[in-house]
CSV table of C-alpha atoms in Angstrom, one decimal:
chain,number,residue,atom,x,y,z
Y,1,MET,CA,5.9,44.1,-88.6
Y,2,LYS,CA,7.3,43.1,-92.0
Y,3,ASN,CA,4.8,41.8,-94.4
Y,4,PRO,CA,2.1,42.3,-92.0
Y,5,VAL,CA,-0.6,41.6,-94.8
Y,6,SER,CA,0.4,38.2,-95.6
Y,7,ARG,CA,0.2,36.9,-92.0
Y,8,ARG,CA,-2.9,38.9,-91.7
Y,9,GLU,CA,-4.3,36.8,-94.4
Y,10,PHE,CA,-3.1,33.7,-92.7
Y,11,LEU,CA,-4.8,34.4,-89.5
Y,12,ALA,CA,-8.1,36.5,-90.8
Y,13,GLY,CA,-8.7,34.6,-94.4
Y,14,ALA,CA,-6.8,31.2,-94.6
Y,15,GLY,CA,-9.0,28.4,-93.8
Y,16,ALA,CA,-7.9,25.9,-91.0
Y,17,ILE,CA,-6.0,23.4,-93.5
Y,18,GLY,CA,-3.8,26.3,-95.2
Y,19,SER,CA,-2.7,27.3,-91.5
Y,20,LEU,CA,-2.0,24.1,-90.1
Y,21,MET,CA,0.2,23.1,-92.7
Y,22,LEU,CA,2.0,26.3,-92.3
Y,23,VAL,CA,2.3,25.4,-88.4
Y,24,GLY,CA,3.0,21.7,-89.4
Y,25,CYS,CA,6.2,22.8,-91.3
Y,26,ASP,CA,7.6,24.8,-88.8
Y,27,ALA,CA,10.4,23.2,-87.1
Y,28,ASN,CA,9.7,25.4,-84.1
Y,29,ALA,CA,6.7,23.3,-83.1
Y,30,TYR,CA,9.0,20.6,-81.9
Y,31,LEU,CA,11.1,22.9,-79.7
Y,32,PRO,CA,10.4,25.0,-76.4
Y,33,PRO,CA,11.5,28.3,-76.4
Y,34,LYS,CA,14.7,27.6,-74.6
Y,35,VAL,CA,16.0,23.8,-74.5
Y,36,ARG,CA,17.2,23.0,-71.1
Y,37,GLY,CA,20.6,21.7,-70.6
Y,38,GLY,CA,21.8,18.1,-69.9
Y,39,LEU,CA,19.8,15.0,-70.1
Y,40,MET,CA,16.6,16.9,-69.1
Y,41,GLY,CA,16.7,18.7,-72.6
Y,42,VAL,CA,17.1,15.6,-74.0
Y,43,SER,CA,13.9,14.3,-72.4
Y,44,ASP,CA,12.2,17.5,-73.1
Y,45,VAL,CA,12.5,17.7,-76.6
Y,46,LEU,CA,11.7,13.7,-77.3
Y,47,THR,CA,8.3,14.2,-75.2
Y,48,MET,CA,7.5,17.3,-77.2
Y,49,ALA,CA,8.7,16.3,-80.6
Y,50,THR,CA,6.8,13.0,-80.4
Y,51,GLN,CA,3.7,14.3,-78.9
Y,52,ARG,CA,3.6,17.2,-81.4
Y,53,LEU,CA,4.3,14.8,-84.2
Y,54,MET,CA,1.1,12.7,-83.1
Y,55,LEU,CA,-0.7,16.2,-82.9
Y,56,SER,CA,0.4,17.3,-86.3
Y,57,GLY,CA,-3.2,16.9,-87.6
Y,58,GLN,CA,-4.4,19.0,-84.9
Y,59,PRO,CA,-6.9,17.1,-83.3
Y,60,LEU,CA,-9.6,18.5,-80.7
Y,61,ALA,CA,-9.4,17.2,-77.3
Y,62,GLN,CA,-11.9,14.7,-76.2
Y,63,GLU,CA,-15.6,16.4,-75.8
Y,64,HIS,CA,-17.4,14.9,-73.3
Y,65,ASP,CA,-21.2,14.4,-72.7
Y,66,VAL,CA,-23.2,16.6,-70.7
Y,67,SER,CA,-24.0,14.3,-68.3
Y,68,GLU,CA,-20.5,13.8,-67.4
Y,69,ILE,CA,-20.0,17.4,-66.3
Y,70,THR,CA,-18.2,17.7,-62.7
Y,71,LYS,CA,-20.9,19.7,-60.4
Y,72,ASN,CA,-18.8,21.9,-58.3
Y,73,PHE,CA,-15.6,22.2,-60.5
Y,74,PRO,CA,-12.7,22.1,-57.9
Y,75,THR,CA,-10.6,25.0,-57.4
Y,76,TRP,CA,-7.0,24.9,-56.8
Y,77,GLY,CA,-3.8,27.0,-56.3
Y,78,ASN,CA,-4.8,30.7,-55.9
Y,79,THR,CA,-8.9,31.4,-55.5
Y,80,ASN,CA,-8.9,34.9,-55.0
Y,81,PRO,CA,-5.7,37.1,-56.3
Y,82,ARG,CA,-4.9,39.7,-53.2
Y,83,GLN,CA,-3.5,42.2,-55.7
Y,84,GLU,CA,-5.2,45.6,-55.2
Y,85,ASP,CA,-5.8,46.3,-58.8
Y,86,PHE,CA,-7.6,42.9,-59.2
Y,87,GLN,CA,-9.6,43.5,-55.8
Y,88,ARG,CA,-10.4,46.7,-57.1
Y,89,LEU,CA,-11.8,45.3,-60.3
Y,90,LEU,CA,-13.4,42.1,-58.3
Y,91,SER,CA,-15.4,44.7,-56.5
Y,92,GLY,CA,-16.5,46.6,-59.7
Y,93,GLU,CA,-17.6,42.9,-60.8
Y,94,PHE,CA,-15.0,43.3,-63.6
Y,95,VAL,CA,-16.8,46.2,-65.7
Y,96,ASP,CA,-13.7,47.9,-65.6
Y,97,TRP,CA,-11.6,45.0,-66.7
Y,98,ARG,CA,-9.5,45.3,-70.0
Y,99,LEU,CA,-7.4,42.9,-71.8
Y,100,PRO,CA,-4.7,44.7,-73.5
Y,101,VAL,CA,-3.5,42.9,-76.7
Y,102,ASN,CA,-0.2,44.2,-77.4
Y,103,GLY,CA,3.3,43.6,-79.6
Y,104,LEU,CA,3.5,42.1,-82.7
Y,105,VAL,CA,-0.3,42.7,-83.4
Y,106,ASN,CA,-1.2,44.7,-86.6
Y,107,ARG,CA,-3.8,46.7,-84.1
Y,108,PRO,CA,-3.2,46.8,-80.4
Y,109,ILE,CA,-6.6,46.9,-78.9
Y,110,SER,CA,-7.7,46.3,-75.2
Y,111,LEU,CA,-11.0,44.1,-74.9
Y,112,SER,CA,-13.7,44.5,-72.2
Y,113,LEU,CA,-15.6,41.5,-71.0
Y,114,GLU,CA,-18.5,42.4,-73.2
Y,115,ASP,CA,-16.1,43.0,-76.2
Y,116,LEU,CA,-14.6,39.4,-75.5
Y,117,LYS,CA,-18.5,37.9,-75.5
Y,118,ARG,CA,-19.4,39.5,-79.0
Y,119,LEU,CA,-16.5,37.8,-80.5
Y,120,PRO,CA,-17.1,34.4,-82.2
Y,121,GLN,CA,-17.7,32.0,-79.2
Y,122,ARG,CA,-16.7,28.6,-78.6
Y,123,THR,CA,-18.5,25.9,-75.8
Y,124,GLN,CA,-16.4,22.9,-75.1
Y,125,ILE,CA,-17.0,20.3,-72.6
Y,126,THR,CA,-13.3,19.1,-72.0
Y,127,MET,CA,-11.2,17.3,-69.0
Y,128,HIS,CA,-8.9,19.5,-66.9
Y,129,ILE,CA,-6.0,17.6,-65.9
Y,130,CYS,CA,-3.9,18.9,-63.4
Y,131,GLU,CA,0.0,17.7,-63.2
Y,132,GLN,CA,-1.0,17.2,-59.7
Y,133,GLY,CA,-3.3,14.1,-60.6
Y,134,TRP,CA,-6.5,15.3,-60.2
Y,135,SER,CA,-8.9,15.7,-63.0
Y,136,ALA,CA,-12.4,17.4,-63.5
Y,137,ILE,CA,-14.9,18.1,-66.5
Y,138,GLY,CA,-16.1,21.4,-67.0
Y,139,GLN,CA,-18.3,23.0,-69.8
Y,140,TRP,CA,-15.9,26.0,-70.9
Y,141,THR,CA,-17.5,29.1,-72.9
Y,142,GLY,CA,-15.1,31.7,-74.3
Y,143,ALA,CA,-13.4,33.5,-77.4
Y,144,PRO,CA,-10.9,31.5,-79.0
Y,145,LEU,CA,-7.4,33.1,-78.9
Y,146,LEU,CA,-7.4,33.2,-82.7
Y,147,GLU,CA,-10.2,35.3,-82.8
Y,148,VAL,CA,-8.7,37.8,-80.5
Y,149,LEU,CA,-5.9,37.8,-82.3
Y,150,ARG,CA,-7.8,38.3,-85.8
Y,151,ALA,CA,-9.8,41.5,-83.7
Y,152,ALA,CA,-6.1,42.8,-83.1
Y,153,GLY,CA,-5.4,43.0,-86.9
Y,154,GLY,CA,-3.5,39.5,-86.8
Y,155,VAL,CA,0.0,39.0,-85.9
Y,156,ALA,CA,3.2,39.9,-87.7
Y,157,ASP,CA,5.3,37.5,-89.8
Y,158,ASP,CA,8.1,37.1,-87.1
Y,159,ALA,CA,5.3,36.5,-84.0
Y,160,ARG,CA,6.0,32.9,-82.7
Y,161,TYR,CA,4.8,33.3,-79.3
Y,162,VAL,CA,1.8,34.6,-77.3
Y,163,VAL,CA,2.7,35.5,-74.0
Y,164,VAL,CA,0.0,35.7,-71.4
Y,165,ASP,CA,-0.2,37.6,-68.0
Y,166,THR,CA,-2.3,37.0,-64.9
Y,167,PHE,CA,-3.2,39.3,-62.1
Y,168,ASP,CA,-1.2,37.1,-59.2
Y,169,GLY,CA,1.7,37.6,-61.1
Y,170,TRP,CA,2.0,34.2,-63.2
Y,171,TYR,CA,2.9,34.2,-66.9
Y,172,GLU,CA,3.4,31.6,-69.6
Y,173,SER,CA,3.9,31.3,-73.3
Y,174,TYR,CA,2.3,29.5,-76.3
Y,175,ASP,CA,3.5,28.7,-79.7
Y,176,MET,CA,1.3,29.4,-82.6
Y,177,PHE,CA,0.8,25.5,-82.7
Y,178,ASP,CA,-1.5,26.0,-79.6
Y,179,VAL,CA,-2.4,29.3,-80.4
Y,180,VAL,CA,-4.2,28.2,-83.7
Y,181,HIS,CA,-5.9,25.1,-82.2
Y,182,PRO,CA,-9.5,25.7,-82.1
Y,183,GLN,CA,-10.1,24.6,-78.5
Y,184,THR,CA,-7.6,27.4,-77.4
Y,185,ILE,CA,-10.1,30.0,-75.8
Y,186,LEU,CA,-10.3,32.6,-73.1
Y,187,ALA,CA,-12.8,31.4,-71.2
Y,188,TYR,CA,-15.4,33.2,-69.3
Y,189,GLY,CA,-17.8,31.1,-68.5
Y,190,LEU,CA,-18.2,27.4,-66.7
Y,191,ASN,CA,-21.2,25.3,-66.8
Y,192,GLY,CA,-23.4,27.9,-68.4
Y,193,LYS,CA,-22.6,30.7,-65.7
Y,194,ASP,CA,-20.0,33.4,-65.3
Y,195,LEU,CA,-16.6,31.6,-64.6
Y,196,PRO,CA,-16.5,31.5,-60.4
Y,197,LEU,CA,-13.7,33.7,-58.9
Y,198,GLY,CA,-11.8,30.4,-57.7
Y,199,ASN,CA,-11.7,29.0,-61.4
Y,200,GLY,CA,-10.2,32.4,-62.2
Y,201,ALA,CA,-12.8,35.0,-62.8
Y,202,PRO,CA,-13.2,37.0,-65.1
Y,203,VAL,CA,-11.4,35.1,-67.8
Y,204,ARG,CA,-8.9,32.2,-68.1
Y,205,LEU,CA,-6.9,30.3,-70.7
Y,206,ARG,CA,-7.8,26.9,-71.6
Y,207,VAL,CA,-5.2,25.1,-73.4
Y,208,GLU,CA,-6.7,21.6,-73.8
Y,209,ARG,CA,-4.0,19.1,-74.3
Y,210,ALA,CA,-1.9,20.8,-71.7
Y,211,CYS,CA,-1.7,20.3,-68.0
Y,212,GLY,CA,-3.1,22.8,-65.3
Y,213,TYR,CA,0.1,24.8,-65.2
Y,214,LYS,CA,-0.7,25.9,-68.8
Y,215,ASN,CA,-4.3,26.9,-68.2
Y,216,LEU,CA,-3.7,30.5,-66.8
Y,217,LYS,CA,-6.5,31.8,-64.2
Y,218,PHE,CA,-7.3,35.9,-63.8
Y,219,LEU,CA,-5.9,36.9,-67.2
Y,220,LYS,CA,-4.3,40.3,-67.1
Y,221,SER,CA,-2.8,41.0,-70.6
Y,222,ILE,CA,-2.0,39.6,-73.7
Y,223,ASN,CA,1.6,40.2,-75.6
Y,224,VAL,CA,2.5,38.7,-79.0
Y,225,VAL,CA,6.5,38.3,-79.0
Y,226,SER,CA,9.0,36.8,-81.7
Y,227,SER,CA,11.3,35.5,-78.8
Y,228,MET,CA,11.0,34.9,-75.0
Y,229,GLU,CA,14.7,36.1,-74.7
Y,230,GLY,CA,14.9,38.8,-72.3
Y,231,ILE,CA,11.3,38.0,-70.9
Y,232,ARG,CA,11.5,37.4,-67.1
Y,233,GLY,CA,13.4,34.2,-66.8
Y,234,GLY,CA,14.0,33.7,-70.5
Y,235,THR,CA,12.4,30.4,-70.6
Y,236,GLY,CA,9.1,31.3,-71.8
Y,237,GLY,CA,7.0,30.6,-68.5
Y,238,ILE,CA,6.8,31.2,-64.9
Y,239,ASN,CA,6.9,27.2,-64.5
Y,240,SER,CA,9.8,26.7,-66.8
Y,241,ASP,CA,11.8,29.7,-64.9
Y,242,SER,CA,11.9,27.7,-61.9
Y,243,ASN,CA,12.7,24.4,-63.9
Y,244,TRP,CA,9.3,22.8,-65.1
Y,245,HIS,CA,9.1,21.6,-68.3
Y,246,TRP,CA,7.8,24.6,-70.8
Y,247,TYR,CA,5.7,21.8,-73.0
Y,248,ALA,CA,3.1,20.6,-70.7
Y,249,GLY,CA,1.6,17.9,-72.7
Y,250,ALA,CA,2.8,14.8,-70.8
M,1,MET,CA,28.1,-36.5,-47.6
M,2,ASN,CA,30.9,-33.8,-47.7
M,3,LYS,CA,28.1,-31.1,-47.0
M,4,GLY,CA,30.0,-28.9,-45.1
M,5,THR,CA,33.0,-28.4,-47.4
M,6,LYS,CA,33.6,-25.5,-50.2
M,7,THR,CA,31.6,-26.4,-53.1
M,8,GLU,CA,34.5,-27.4,-56.0
M,9,VAL,CA,34.5,-25.2,-59.1
M,10,THR,CA,33.6,-27.6,-61.7
M,11,GLU,CA,32.4,-25.8,-64.8
M,12,GLN,CA,31.8,-22.3,-66.1
M,13,LEU,CA,29.0,-21.4,-68.3
M,14,HIS,CA,28.5,-18.1,-70.3
M,15,ARG,CA,25.0,-17.0,-69.2
M,16,TYR,CA,24.0,-13.8,-70.9
M,17,ASN,CA,25.0,-12.1,-73.7
M,18,ARG,CA,26.2,-8.5,-73.5
M,19,ASN,CA,23.1,-6.9,-74.5
M,20,VAL,CA,21.2,-8.2,-72.0
M,21,ARG,CA,23.5,-7.9,-69.2
M,22,ILE,CA,23.9,-4.0,-70.3
M,23,CYS,CA,20.3,-3.4,-70.9
M,24,HIS,CA,19.9,-5.2,-67.1
M,25,TRP,CA,21.9,-2.7,-65.6
M,26,ILE,CA,20.7,0.5,-67.3
M,27,ASN,CA,17.1,-1.1,-66.4
M,28,VAL,CA,18.2,-1.1,-62.6
M,29,VAL,CA,19.3,3.0,-62.7
M,30,ALA,CA,15.6,3.5,-64.5
M,31,PHE,CA,13.2,1.3,-62.7
M,32,CYS,CA,14.9,2.7,-59.3
M,33,TYR,CA,14.7,6.1,-60.7
M,34,LEU,CA,11.1,5.8,-62.1
M,35,VAL,CA,9.6,4.0,-58.6
M,36,VAL,CA,11.2,7.2,-56.5
M,37,SER,CA,9.8,10.0,-59.2
M,38,GLY,CA,6.6,8.3,-59.2
M,39,VAL,CA,6.4,8.2,-55.4
M,40,HIS,CA,7.2,11.9,-55.5
M,41,ILE,CA,4.6,12.4,-58.0
M,42,PHE,CA,2.0,10.5,-56.0
M,43,LEU,CA,2.3,12.0,-52.7
M,44,ASP,CA,1.6,15.3,-54.0
M,45,PHE,CA,-2.1,14.1,-54.6
M,46,PRO,CA,-2.0,11.1,-52.2
M,47,GLU,CA,-5.3,9.9,-53.1
M,48,LEU,CA,-6.8,7.4,-56.1
M,49,TYR,CA,-10.0,7.5,-57.8
M,50,TRP,CA,-12.0,5.3,-60.1
M,51,GLY,CA,-13.2,6.7,-63.5
M,52,LYS,CA,-12.8,9.7,-65.5
M,53,VAL,CA,-12.6,12.4,-62.9
M,54,GLY,CA,-11.2,12.7,-59.5
M,55,PHE,CA,-10.0,15.5,-57.1
M,56,ARG,CA,-9.8,16.3,-53.4
M,57,GLY,CA,-13.3,15.9,-52.0
M,58,TYR,CA,-14.3,13.2,-54.5
M,59,ASP,CA,-14.9,9.5,-54.0
M,60,ALA,CA,-11.7,7.9,-53.2
M,61,VAL,CA,-10.5,4.2,-53.8
M,62,PHE,CA,-7.3,4.8,-51.7
M,63,ARG,CA,-6.6,7.6,-49.7
M,64,LEU,CA,-3.0,7.9,-47.8
M,65,SER,CA,-4.5,10.1,-45.1
M,66,ASP,CA,-6.7,6.9,-44.0
M,67,TRP,CA,-3.1,5.4,-43.3
M,68,GLY,CA,-2.0,8.2,-41.4
M,69,ILE,CA,-0.1,10.4,-43.5
M,70,SER,CA,-2.1,13.6,-43.8
M,71,TRP,CA,-2.2,15.6,-47.1
M,72,ASP,CA,0.4,18.4,-45.4
M,73,GLU,CA,2.7,15.5,-44.7
M,74,ALA,CA,2.6,13.7,-47.9
M,75,GLY,CA,2.7,16.9,-49.8
M,76,ALA,CA,6.2,17.8,-47.3
M,77,MET,CA,7.6,14.7,-48.4
M,78,GLY,CA,7.2,14.8,-52.1
M,79,ASN,CA,8.5,17.2,-54.5
M,80,ARG,CA,6.4,16.9,-58.2
M,81,ARG,CA,8.6,19.3,-59.8
M,82,TRP,CA,11.6,16.9,-59.5
M,83,GLY,CA,9.3,13.7,-59.7
M,84,ARG,CA,7.9,14.7,-63.3
M,85,ASN,CA,11.6,15.9,-64.8
M,86,TYR,CA,13.0,12.5,-63.7
M,87,HIS,CA,9.8,10.6,-64.3
M,88,PHE,CA,9.9,11.3,-67.8
M,89,LEU,CA,13.4,11.2,-68.4
M,90,PHE,CA,13.6,7.7,-67.3
M,91,ALA,CA,10.4,6.5,-68.8
M,92,TRP,CA,12.6,7.5,-72.2
M,93,ILE,CA,15.4,5.6,-71.2
M,94,SER,CA,13.4,3.2,-69.9
M,95,VAL,CA,11.5,2.8,-73.2
M,96,ILE,CA,14.7,3.0,-75.7
M,97,ASN,CA,16.5,0.6,-73.5
M,98,GLY,CA,13.6,-1.9,-72.9
M,99,THR,CA,13.1,-1.8,-77.0
M,100,ILE,CA,16.8,-2.6,-77.7
M,101,TYR,CA,16.4,-5.4,-75.2
M,102,VAL,CA,13.4,-7.0,-76.5
M,103,GLY,CA,14.2,-6.0,-80.3
M,104,TRP,CA,17.8,-7.4,-80.1
M,105,ASN,CA,17.2,-10.8,-77.9
M,106,LEU,CA,14.1,-11.6,-80.4
M,107,TRP,CA,16.1,-11.0,-83.2
M,108,ASN,CA,19.0,-13.1,-82.3
M,109,LYS,CA,16.6,-15.9,-80.5
M,110,TYR,CA,18.0,-15.3,-77.0
M,111,PHE,CA,14.3,-15.2,-76.2
M,112,HIS,CA,13.4,-18.2,-78.2
M,113,LYS,CA,16.3,-20.4,-76.4
M,114,ASN,CA,15.9,-18.9,-72.7
M,115,LEU,CA,12.4,-17.6,-72.3
M,116,PHE,CA,10.0,-19.3,-74.4
M,117,LEU,CA,8.2,-22.2,-72.8
M,118,GLY,CA,8.5,-25.5,-74.3
M,119,ARG,CA,5.7,-28.0,-74.8
M,120,ASN,CA,6.7,-30.0,-71.9
M,121,GLU,CA,7.3,-26.9,-69.5
M,122,LEU,CA,3.7,-25.9,-69.9
M,123,SER,CA,2.4,-29.1,-68.3
M,124,TRP,CA,0.8,-28.6,-64.8
M,125,GLN,CA,2.7,-31.3,-63.0
M,126,SER,CA,6.0,-29.3,-64.0
M,127,LEU,CA,5.0,-26.1,-63.0
M,128,LYS,CA,3.6,-27.3,-59.8
M,129,THR,CA,7.1,-29.0,-59.0
M,130,ASP,CA,8.6,-25.6,-60.0
M,131,PHE,CA,6.3,-23.6,-57.8
M,132,VAL,CA,6.9,-25.9,-54.6
M,133,ASP,CA,10.7,-26.1,-55.5
M,134,HIS,CA,10.7,-22.0,-55.3
M,135,VAL,CA,8.6,-21.7,-51.9
M,136,ARG,CA,11.1,-23.9,-50.6
M,137,LEU,CA,13.9,-21.8,-51.9
M,138,ARG,CA,15.5,-24.9,-53.6
M,139,VAL,CA,17.9,-24.5,-56.0
M,140,SER,CA,18.3,-26.0,-59.4
M,141,LYS,CA,21.4,-28.1,-59.7
M,142,GLY,CA,23.4,-30.3,-62.2
M,143,ALA,CA,22.0,-30.0,-65.5
M,144,SER,CA,19.4,-27.4,-65.2
M,145,VAL,CA,21.5,-25.0,-63.6
M,146,GLY,CA,21.9,-21.6,-65.6
M,147,ARG,CA,18.8,-22.4,-67.7
M,148,TYR,CA,15.3,-20.8,-66.1
M,149,SER,CA,12.5,-23.1,-65.0
M,150,GLY,CA,9.0,-22.7,-66.3
M,151,LEU,CA,7.9,-20.6,-63.2
M,152,GLN,CA,10.6,-18.0,-64.1
M,153,LYS,CA,10.1,-18.0,-67.8
M,154,ILE,CA,6.4,-17.1,-67.0
M,155,SER,CA,7.3,-14.5,-64.6
M,156,TYR,CA,9.9,-12.7,-67.0
M,157,LEU,CA,7.3,-12.7,-69.9
M,158,ILE,CA,4.9,-11.4,-67.8
M,159,VAL,CA,6.9,-8.6,-66.8
M,160,ILE,CA,8.5,-8.2,-70.3
M,161,PHE,CA,5.6,-8.3,-72.3
M,162,ILE,CA,2.4,-7.3,-70.3
M,163,LEU,CA,3.4,-5.1,-67.1
M,164,SER,CA,5.7,-3.1,-69.2
M,165,PRO,CA,3.8,-2.4,-71.9
M,166,PHE,CA,1.0,-2.0,-69.3
M,167,MET,CA,2.8,0.4,-67.5
M,168,ILE,CA,3.5,2.4,-70.6
M,169,LEU,CA,0.2,2.6,-71.7
M,170,SER,CA,-1.8,3.7,-68.7
M,171,GLY,CA,1.2,6.4,-68.4
M,172,LEU,CA,0.2,7.9,-71.5
M,173,ALA,CA,-3.5,7.7,-70.7
M,174,GLN,CA,-2.7,9.9,-68.0
M,175,MET,CA,-1.2,12.9,-70.3
M,176,PRO,CA,-3.6,15.7,-71.4
M,177,ALA,CA,-2.0,15.5,-74.9
M,178,PHE,CA,-3.4,12.2,-75.3
M,179,THR,CA,-7.1,13.6,-75.1
M,180,ALA,CA,-6.5,14.8,-78.5
M,181,ILE,CA,-4.1,11.8,-80.0
M,182,SER,CA,-5.9,9.1,-78.5
M,183,PRO,CA,-9.0,9.4,-76.5
M,184,GLU,CA,-9.6,5.9,-77.1
M,185,LEU,CA,-6.7,4.9,-75.0
M,186,ILE,CA,-8.1,6.5,-72.2
M,187,ASP,CA,-11.6,5.2,-72.7
M,188,LEU,CA,-9.9,1.9,-73.1
M,189,PHE,CA,-8.5,2.2,-69.3
M,190,GLY,CA,-12.0,3.2,-68.2
M,191,GLY,CA,-10.7,7.0,-67.7
M,192,ARG,CA,-7.9,9.0,-66.7
M,193,GLN,CA,-8.4,8.4,-62.9
M,194,THR,CA,-8.5,4.5,-63.7
M,195,ALA,CA,-5.4,4.5,-65.6
M,196,ARG,CA,-3.4,6.3,-62.8
M,197,THR,CA,-4.7,4.0,-60.3
M,198,LEU,CA,-4.1,0.9,-62.5
M,199,HIS,CA,-0.5,2.6,-63.2
M,200,VAL,CA,0.0,2.2,-59.5
M,201,ILE,CA,-1.2,-1.1,-59.2
M,202,CYS,CA,1.1,-2.0,-61.6
M,203,MET,CA,4.1,-0.7,-60.3
M,204,LEU,CA,3.2,-2.4,-57.1
M,205,TRP,CA,3.0,-5.8,-58.9
M,206,MET,CA,6.3,-4.9,-60.4
M,207,ILE,CA,7.9,-4.3,-56.9
M,208,LEU,CA,6.4,-7.8,-55.6
M,209,PHE,CA,8.4,-9.3,-58.7
M,210,LEU,CA,11.6,-7.3,-58.0
M,211,VAL,CA,11.4,-8.5,-54.3
M,212,VAL,CA,11.1,-12.1,-55.3
M,213,HIS,CA,13.9,-11.7,-57.8
M,214,VAL,CA,16.1,-10.5,-55.4
M,215,VAL,CA,15.2,-13.0,-53.2
M,216,GLU,CA,16.1,-15.6,-55.4
M,217,VAL,CA,19.7,-14.3,-56.5
M,218,PHE,CA,20.4,-14.5,-52.5
M,219,VAL,CA,19.3,-17.8,-52.3
M,220,ALA,CA,20.9,-18.9,-55.6
M,221,GLY,CA,24.2,-17.4,-54.7
M,222,ALA,CA,24.5,-13.3,-54.8
M,223,VAL,CA,28.4,-13.2,-55.5
M,224,ASN,CA,27.8,-15.9,-58.6
M,225,GLU,CA,24.6,-14.8,-59.7
M,226,ILE,CA,25.5,-10.7,-59.8
M,227,ARG,CA,28.9,-11.5,-61.2
M,228,SER,CA,27.4,-13.8,-64.1
M,229,MET,CA,24.9,-10.4,-64.7
M,230,ILE,CA,28.0,-8.4,-65.0
M,231,THR,CA,30.6,-10.7,-66.5
M,232,GLY,CA,28.5,-13.3,-68.4
M,233,LYS,CA,30.5,-15.9,-66.5
M,234,TYR,CA,28.6,-18.1,-64.2
M,235,VAL,CA,30.2,-20.7,-62.1
M,236,VAL,CA,28.4,-24.1,-62.1
M,237,PRO,CA,28.5,-25.5,-58.3
M,238,LYS,CA,29.5,-29.4,-58.0
M,239,GLU,CA,26.3,-31.0,-57.5
M,240,ASN,CA,25.8,-31.5,-53.5
M,241,ALA,CA,24.4,-34.9,-52.4
M,242,GLU,CA,21.2,-34.3,-50.6
């Protein structure tokens, strides 16, 4: 953790403009952790760089009116992880659930659901877009990922990715461009109620501007790293490990 | 008069410039990949909706299951990972190729000479004659060989300047990043699901164009037509007597 103070200041004190300029100038915002070989890599970089350029002002994803909220928000994929540790927490109504925040943070912490709810809160009515083709509008309430990292004392200078692991064995990484976005939240509420099991209880990630497969459910831990090399498949996520685009804005 | 005999070669003309020929064949490959990969993506979620939201169980405007193909069967046929990878790759190839094609041929006035309609071609009578000729599969001869008829020009102009941009925009309107880049674009289409449905309808329209296009190639003489799109040389058949 070199120069933790400067980075801490960036996360803790700097206003949106300062941090965004820092991210905007970062060439890393235009490349995935690992570029695929061949033409597919060219296509990935074209898509990511073009979109990131158009997003360089960090605009918010469209927020919808309360009247547009989808009743009975659909569930897809895993709706109840069978893993023993998850089932134990579920039967205790997640009272014992803890979210460890480790890696290149200045003060590793472990947050309970109550801790998370005490952090600054954000509620947003946004559209969930699944890469399969469906979409639905939900009102998500949660703690911005930036606030969680702030609670952990900020990140080290060489921090580049936030790696999120889930109880059902998924993982994905997010670069600082998405991490600092105000709508990137750890959501514990959907439509004014606790996040339902099928939608990823107790806490799921909302990364607006990215397809469903980046919006992980059933969060287990957060790890801040400088590189994705050596982490599982090394490409930066369970999806890119099996040859999906790491960048999911398209 | 000498109807049964072989047509004599009287003249060759240079029909397409090199840019048109190269872009055409790149587009053939890109279009095929885009259709096949798009179908793969669709099969993974074989329903279409109208408006902002749509999901399994929501009111659909089209369900593949109504046509005897269940969700599981469709899902087994489609591979959305392969589909997404190739759809975006060939979307880029198609956009770059199309931009070069349109830019180049506007610049060198190829479009002005060959695609933009003259005043006389826009007349109702001339378009009606064109239409009847096409329906009867009557091929142009003599002086009009190697030139597009008014109807052909209109078809090409629609594909190049209306359907292709529409395909790109309705594709972009489905991307999550565009909820932040330009929600106005998504709203313009009437919502994300409407954009997806129109993307499919526009694709079907383009395929209809393709079918007519290929049929016309065979009616006009496949070897001559295809050769002219490869080498640029088009052999003008001697005018047959009716």
